Amino acid sequence: MAYIDQFFEVLIQAKASDLHIGEGQPPKIRQHGEIVPIRQEPITTEEAVYMMSEIAGPKGWATFEERGDYDFAYEMNEESRFRCNFLRQVHGYGCVFRLIPTKIATLEQLKVPPVIKEFGHMRAGLVLVTGPTGSGKSTTLAALIDYINTNYARHIITVEEPIEFVHQNKKSVITQREVPVDAASFPVGLKAALREDTDIVLVGEMRDLETISLALTAAETGLLVFGTLHTNNARKTVDRMIDAFPADQQAQVRTMLAASLRGVIAQLLLKRADGTGRLAVNEILLGNSAVSAIIREGATQKLEDVIVAGKGQGMQFMDDAIWHVMQQGTVNPREAYMKAIDKNRFRKFLPVEDAGL
């Protein structure tokens, strides 16, 4: 048993999502969205070095010492896997751990809109799953990959940093590659996937121009590509994809994206009004001829109208999804207001003490 496992046990018992360790401050966990300390004594330098180097191993610790950042996955036991991020901060060493469920939830268990299954039936194109850090993108994507794995015989390659959910082969063959252990970088892993008789490729993070460019090319050449971005809604997602390129290439990129985009699933987590945790709300954009024309024109402000008009096909606008859970009483008006895009729509429901927001 590693020294840090005792902290992980507290996290699991508390049904928390993240453990924060920072030199000079008490260890803390994120429970239902709030960060709370789990002991009073701060972490010392010796304690930080001991617990971090023990689970990173000599090679990983050397990498961290050299770079000042290090991402990897740690398995405490069969039920408990953690995504680990080591970092240097003002007061010395720090690290953040995210608990990854080892059992992959189904799309039904996640209660995501049923139309998300449609993306699993596609044969080619680009599907983007977006949202801020900690909004459950990886969980939704893992459920979608598991749905494909259960129902179709495909070759699925994932390029992740680090590997979070471990998939077993069902009907499909799944090849999971970790950056930088199995592939030097996302672009390297993506380029290789084009030569590996791949049907579907999942790109853990589309954070640079080369990765975005290769993902678009892969989608155009007949692969089904799933990628993630840190954007809050469909419009911002399309803008981010195009803005990643120099101005002289943007017209060409708009044409490529218009041809290959099959959909955007944007996700936010909202605190439940009863304090029992959080729930996911989704914006869903499905690619169609109207969406393609809007992307080609560069008129992304019109996407909202297409999403609202496409409700019958399963499209969903983020503010409508937030409105729905607020009307049900699942989420309080303050939380709805804080997460909404059009604040004015929700402002009149705020309690008097929040009127100045």
Coordinates of N, CA and C in Angstrom, one line a residue, residues 104 106 142-154 156 167-172 174:
I104 N -17.3 1.4 -16.6 CA -17.8 2.5 -17.5 C -19.3 2.5 -17.5
T106 N -23.1 3.4 -18.7 CA -23.8 3.4 -20.0 C -24.4 4.8 -20.2
A142 N -16.5 7.9 -22.9 CA -16.2 6.5 -22.6 C -17.5 5.7 -22.8
A143 N -18.6 6.3 -22.4 CA -19.9 5.6 -22.5 C -20.3 5.4 -24.0
L144 N -20.0 6.4 -24.8 CA -20.2 6.4 -26.2 C -19.4 5.3 -26.9
I145 N -18.1 5.3 -26.6 CA -17.2 4.3 -27.1 C -17.6 2.9 -26.7
D146 N -18.1 2.8 -25.4 CA -18.5 1.4 -24.9 C -19.8 1.0 -25.7
Y147 N -20.6 2.0 -26.0 CA -21.9 1.7 -26.8 C -21.5 1.1 -28.2
I148 N -20.5 1.7 -28.8 CA -20.0 1.3 -30.1 C -19.4 -0.1 -30.0
N149 N -18.6 -0.3 -29.0 CA -17.9 -1.5 -28.7 C -18.8 -2.7 -28.5
T150 N -20.0 -2.4 -27.9 CA -21.0 -3.4 -27.6 C -21.8 -3.8 -28.8
N151 N -22.0 -2.8 -29.7 CA -22.9 -3.0 -30.8 C -22.3 -3.2 -32.2
Y152 N -21.0 -2.8 -32.4 CA -20.4 -2.8 -33.7 C -19.0 -3.5 -33.7
A153 N -18.6 -4.1 -34.8 CA -17.2 -4.6 -34.9 C -16.4 -3.6 -35.6
R154 N -15.7 -2.8 -34.9 CA -14.8 -1.7 -35.4 C -13.4 -1.8 -34.8
I156 N -11.1 0.6 -33.0 CA -11.1 1.9 -32.3 C -9.8 2.2 -31.7
H167 N -10.9 0.2 -21.6 CA -11.9 -0.6 -22.3 C -11.4 -2.0 -22.6
Q168 N -12.3 -3.0 -22.4 CA -12.1 -4.4 -22.8 C -12.7 -4.6 -24.2
N169 N -12.1 -5.4 -25.0 CA -12.7 -5.7 -26.3 C -14.0 -6.4 -26.2
K170 N -15.0 -5.9 -26.8 CA -16.3 -6.7 -26.9 C -16.5 -7.1 -28.3
K171 N -17.4 -6.4 -29.1 CA -17.4 -6.7 -30.5 C -16.3 -6.0 -31.3
S172 N -15.8 -4.9 -30.8 CA -14.8 -4.1 -31.4 C -13.4 -4.5 -30.9
I174 N -10.2 -2.6 -29.5 CA -9.8 -1.2 -29.0 C -8.3 -1.2 -28.7

